[in-house]
């Protein structure tokens, strides 16, 4: 088509009002899934820019590139944006796109509620980020906003943060109700519970977790608001309250939240590894029960974040043992993924590379988690950079790599185009290398005693901090490749065809996992 004909094409320059109305009022699950994913990408870049400021300040001791108060604001907003603005919307976007397709439903059960649950989020994050531009300081007490820092000493902008958290929670609750209703009521005939794809199972369990814990977070921030303005003393020791109560309430939400962030990624990996191994998922029933077990155990481990709060020894022992028990169903999953790959006809396209990267690095994060679960040792690790290293090794290779694997895996389905495999591999290897350069030295910093959330530090920590900062800058720049791959795929990618992943496998949106035996390619060396 010539350029003149292209400009006369009715879809080249769409009517702006119609275009805006299409996206604002849409009830199509694919459109809403796309909106969630683009919001997550925007927030990823915003939260990543905040991380760059944090690491620039920590590049050398005494740098003072940014004000210490602004540094604390960056640590607070970076954590809130990455958890509530990146991982949760991205996973919800994947659910919106794929769950109806995987269960044979025409749409989500409650399409208008689906639209509303998305559009609450841009308002919430606009409100949260606007605290940076208010006359007083933005919230500067860390993403966990412990009392009394957020009650007695919190700046006026804390109230806007609380309202934003309420909006995020409302969106999550509505989205969870929608997903549960869709999976229960709209499965195609013959799709029994034990024929659901693993991604659907993990999101079904995640939705119940969200319904259980988001009201707890809402109650927590409401009590903070009441202490700040209505004369209550929930967390004020001078009025008969208890600051430690805040930690109990917050972490009763906070630890299941960790599994809310990671379980959908487990589902993604359980779809990708069988596809590129040309084998059905090993131990499907065990994987389902392991998912449910992880969710149930997550409600009994919250106080392992609180070993240093003068907890009775019996309490420390209980939470220590239950925390270590969570490693059992997680280990079952890792074993089943590895066994799925064992003697399979493996190929290593970008989604599989991210899945393997997830598998190796998430396991490292799990091992440091077992170290932190030991109550006597935790007294040494508490509030050091060892904790930062641990949860970034869980959430970046876990949740973020899981999201990236899903995007590369399903991008041909979403767009009808193939992404540039060469660029995808560059993105993976640069992300993998720089991620380890960033976060692995933090283990050593923590073991040497460097506290987290500090804008300055002693000279003996300088070398590892410089290495970590260089890695962070590299990791951040590598994500620009990811953005370019997505845009290039949408605009000019080659046609994907019905089976974009070569090797005779059938894609997971056409096939439940585990697939029937006769539908997967039998590797020649198993004959």
XYZ file of C-alpha atoms in Angstrom, residues 53-379:
327
model
C 18.014 7.256 42.146
C 18.411 5.020 45.207
C 21.403 3.195 43.739
C 22.971 6.447 42.460
C 22.922 7.814 46.008
C 24.471 4.587 47.307
C 27.191 4.456 44.645
C 29.716 5.901 47.064
C 29.613 6.935 50.713
C 28.970 10.617 51.391
C 27.713 11.271 47.850
C 24.644 13.379 48.779
C 23.304 13.401 45.201
C 19.813 13.610 46.643
C 18.524 14.803 49.991
C 18.277 12.051 52.659
C 14.571 12.802 53.110
C 14.005 12.408 49.356
C 15.978 9.145 49.493
C 13.512 7.839 52.085
C 10.602 8.941 49.882
C 12.118 7.013 46.967
C 12.486 3.810 49.013
C 8.858 4.137 50.146
C 7.328 4.789 46.730
C 9.614 2.331 44.904
C 8.385 -0.523 47.096
C 4.700 0.449 46.886
C 4.812 0.965 43.113
C 6.674 -2.256 42.353
C 4.345 -4.397 44.495
C 0.974 -2.748 43.842
C 1.670 -1.010 40.544
C 3.782 -3.489 38.587
C 3.458 -7.108 39.671
C -0.198 -7.143 40.727
C -1.582 -5.275 37.654
C 0.638 -7.308 35.303
C -0.522 -10.615 36.770
C -4.143 -9.420 36.666
C -3.640 -8.434 33.042
C -2.359 -11.926 32.234
C -5.408 -13.384 34.004
C -7.786 -11.153 32.055
C -6.216 -12.113 28.758
C -5.691 -15.828 29.270
C -8.120 -17.262 31.836
C -11.255 -16.944 29.628
C -9.344 -18.370 26.655
C -7.965 -21.279 28.674
C -11.342 -22.308 30.104
C -13.331 -21.682 26.916
C -15.310 -18.706 28.252
C -16.470 -15.864 25.956
C -15.446 -13.186 28.463
C -15.095 -12.575 32.184
C -18.206 -13.248 34.249
C -18.663 -9.578 35.223
C -17.406 -7.444 32.311
C -18.483 -4.015 33.626
C -16.971 -4.739 37.028
C -13.827 -5.740 35.141
C -13.684 -2.318 33.492
C -14.204 -0.522 36.798
C -11.600 -2.586 38.629
C -8.995 -1.456 36.099
C -9.830 2.251 35.902
C -9.593 2.638 39.665
C -5.865 1.867 39.419
C -4.634 4.813 37.307
C -6.443 7.125 39.742
C -4.824 5.361 42.707
C -1.281 5.611 41.325
C -1.759 9.197 40.201
C -2.791 9.977 43.773
C 0.184 8.077 45.195
C 2.771 9.719 42.928
C 1.185 13.155 43.454
C 2.470 13.057 47.046
C 5.897 13.906 45.601
C 4.556 17.279 44.444
C 2.689 18.332 47.577
C 3.873 21.183 49.792
C 5.050 18.808 52.525
C 7.256 15.737 52.059
C 5.958 12.541 50.448
C 5.627 9.435 52.656
C 9.158 8.717 53.845
C 8.860 5.791 56.279
C 9.362 2.769 53.999
C 6.807 0.768 52.034
C 5.779 -1.093 55.227
C 4.810 2.276 56.856
C 5.329 1.026 60.420
C 3.671 2.882 63.279
C 4.513 5.277 64.900
C 6.458 6.559 61.857
C 3.254 6.658 59.799
C 0.928 7.706 62.635
C 2.585 10.123 65.041
C 5.384 11.273 62.718
C 3.933 10.763 59.238
C 3.701 13.848 56.958
C 0.260 15.115 55.796
C 0.729 13.322 52.434
C 0.391 10.005 54.324
C -3.402 10.455 54.156
C -3.263 10.467 50.354
C -1.115 7.334 50.403
C -3.722 5.649 52.624
C -6.532 6.589 50.227
C -4.479 5.282 47.280
C -3.958 1.965 49.087
C -7.711 1.733 49.705
C -8.345 2.200 45.985
C -5.746 -0.445 45.057
C -7.346 -2.881 47.501
C -10.810 -2.191 46.128
C -9.571 -2.914 42.608
C -7.944 -6.181 43.736
C -11.073 -7.364 45.552
C -13.317 -6.667 42.557
C -10.885 -8.342 40.169
C -10.644 -11.398 42.441
C -14.425 -11.782 42.654
C -14.560 -11.612 38.866
C -11.862 -14.252 38.355
C -13.415 -16.647 40.887
C -16.878 -16.231 39.349
C -15.463 -16.774 35.864
C -13.559 -19.949 36.719
C -16.376 -21.509 38.745
C -19.262 -20.695 36.400
C -17.908 -20.346 32.872
C -15.715 -23.387 32.230
C -16.498 -25.127 28.960
C -18.400 -28.451 29.126
C -16.172 -31.295 30.256
C -13.506 -29.100 31.835
C -13.452 -30.536 35.335
C -11.315 -29.094 38.124
C -8.464 -31.492 37.460
C -8.383 -30.504 33.791
C -7.812 -26.817 34.435
C -4.512 -25.430 33.120
C -2.063 -24.709 35.930
C -2.152 -20.974 35.237
C -5.898 -20.998 35.883
C -5.398 -23.000 39.082
C -2.755 -20.636 40.421
C -4.914 -17.603 39.726
C -7.965 -19.262 41.284
C -6.001 -19.783 44.519
C -4.468 -16.295 44.274
C -7.912 -14.709 43.967
C -9.012 -16.324 47.241
C -5.822 -15.079 48.894
C -6.597 -11.556 47.718
C -10.151 -11.745 49.044
C -8.817 -12.889 52.406
C -6.020 -10.371 52.966
C -6.903 -7.138 51.163
C -9.590 -6.296 53.777
C -6.897 -6.814 56.445
C -4.689 -4.219 54.726
C -7.695 -1.903 54.447
C -8.329 -2.289 58.184
C -4.666 -1.630 58.914
C -4.489 1.649 56.974
C -7.876 2.701 58.356
C -6.543 2.268 61.892
C -3.503 4.369 60.915
C -5.881 7.050 59.607
C -7.933 6.902 62.807
C -4.821 7.265 64.962
C -3.732 10.247 62.898
C -6.998 12.185 62.922
C -9.700 10.751 65.175
C -7.984 10.433 68.550
C -7.736 6.643 68.640
C -4.693 4.833 70.007
C -4.566 1.528 68.139
C -0.818 1.831 67.691
C -0.011 4.577 70.216
C 1.571 3.232 73.402
C 0.886 6.498 75.236
C -2.845 5.958 74.755
C -2.834 2.261 75.647
C -2.195 0.922 72.151
C 0.702 -1.153 70.866
C 3.001 -0.318 67.921
C 3.758 -4.041 67.569
C 0.054 -4.610 66.825
C 0.627 -2.725 63.577
C 3.270 -5.251 62.557
C 0.956 -8.180 63.335
C -1.873 -6.719 61.262
C 0.373 -5.566 58.422
C 2.278 -8.833 58.091
C -0.883 -10.924 58.317
C -1.598 -9.192 55.018
C 2.038 -8.910 53.941
C 3.127 -12.507 53.876
C 0.172 -13.933 51.917
C 0.800 -10.954 49.623
C 4.210 -12.451 48.783
C 2.443 -15.561 47.484
C -0.123 -13.396 45.680
C 2.837 -11.960 43.780
C 4.499 -15.312 43.058
C 1.731 -17.920 42.561
C 0.582 -16.612 39.141
C 4.242 -16.723 38.061
C 4.286 -20.388 39.148
C 1.337 -20.901 36.820
C 3.114 -19.185 33.930
C 6.215 -21.347 34.386
C 4.008 -24.453 34.576
C 2.659 -23.579 31.125
C 5.973 -22.645 29.473
C 8.234 -25.498 30.602
C 5.968 -28.289 29.217
C 5.648 -26.454 25.892
C 9.401 -26.144 25.326
C 10.127 -29.593 26.783
C 7.548 -31.229 24.465
C 6.219 -33.165 27.453
C 3.191 -32.867 29.700
C 3.691 -31.288 33.089
C 5.078 -33.872 35.495
C 2.944 -34.446 38.595
C -0.017 -32.208 37.662
C -2.136 -33.285 40.667
C 0.789 -32.722 43.047
C 1.277 -29.262 41.573
C -2.358 -28.387 42.256
C -2.189 -29.555 45.862
C 1.188 -27.853 46.351
C -0.359 -24.567 45.187
C -3.231 -24.885 47.660
C -0.826 -25.922 50.442
C 1.393 -22.880 49.890
C -1.659 -20.620 50.058
C -2.930 -22.173 53.295
C 0.484 -22.158 54.994
C 0.987 -18.497 54.060
C -1.562 -17.510 56.723
C 0.475 -19.077 59.527
C 3.917 -17.537 58.991
C 3.407 -13.779 59.256
C 5.383 -13.290 62.486
C 8.654 -14.564 61.000
C 9.019 -10.884 60.049
C 8.881 -10.072 63.757
C 11.385 -12.348 65.506
C 13.127 -9.318 67.043
C 9.991 -7.910 68.721
C 10.468 -9.827 72.001
C 8.194 -12.644 70.899
C 7.895 -15.585 73.340
C 10.199 -18.486 72.527
C 7.196 -20.730 71.828
C 6.005 -18.221 69.218
C 9.425 -18.053 67.617
C 9.600 -21.851 67.390
C 6.098 -22.109 65.891
C 6.680 -19.501 63.188
C 10.156 -20.842 62.470
C 8.951 -24.401 61.868
C 5.887 -23.394 59.823
C 8.031 -21.085 57.685
C 10.420 -23.943 56.937
C 7.398 -26.132 56.156
C 6.443 -23.816 53.269
C 9.651 -24.978 51.568
C 8.129 -28.458 51.133
C 5.334 -27.678 48.604
C 7.615 -25.131 46.932
C 10.273 -27.834 46.609
C 7.655 -30.150 45.086
C 7.034 -27.551 42.395
C 10.721 -27.082 41.639
C 11.211 -30.875 41.480
C 8.258 -31.254 39.090
C 9.490 -28.480 36.782
C 12.963 -30.015 36.615
C 11.479 -33.480 36.040
C 9.291 -32.101 33.254
C 12.447 -30.933 31.489
C 14.302 -34.192 32.176
C 14.838 -36.113 28.913
C 12.491 -33.754 27.070
C 13.040 -32.441 23.541
C 14.071 -29.030 24.870
C 14.433 -25.848 22.846
C 15.578 -22.566 24.343
C 13.515 -19.733 22.946
C 13.262 -16.582 25.054
C 10.247 -17.691 27.150
C 12.071 -20.886 28.129
C 15.221 -18.937 28.979
C 13.255 -16.705 31.344
C 11.549 -19.786 32.816
C 14.900 -21.458 33.537
C 16.274 -18.194 34.918
C 13.225 -18.054 37.178
C 13.804 -21.612 38.314
C 17.469 -21.177 39.256
C 17.368 -17.709 40.802
C 14.070 -18.156 42.628
C 15.562 -21.246 44.237
C 18.519 -19.145 45.448
C 16.034 -16.682 46.940
C 14.205 -19.567 48.596
C 17.423 -20.832 50.181
C 18.171 -17.420 51.713
C 14.553 -17.424 52.896
C 15.195 -20.633 54.818
C 18.186 -18.898 56.423
C 15.963 -15.988 57.458
C 13.362 -18.391 58.864
C 15.810 -19.519 61.565
C 14.871 -17.369 64.543
C 18.321 -17.256 66.227
C 20.055 -16.365 62.952
C 17.392 -13.818 62.048
C 18.542 -11.597 64.895
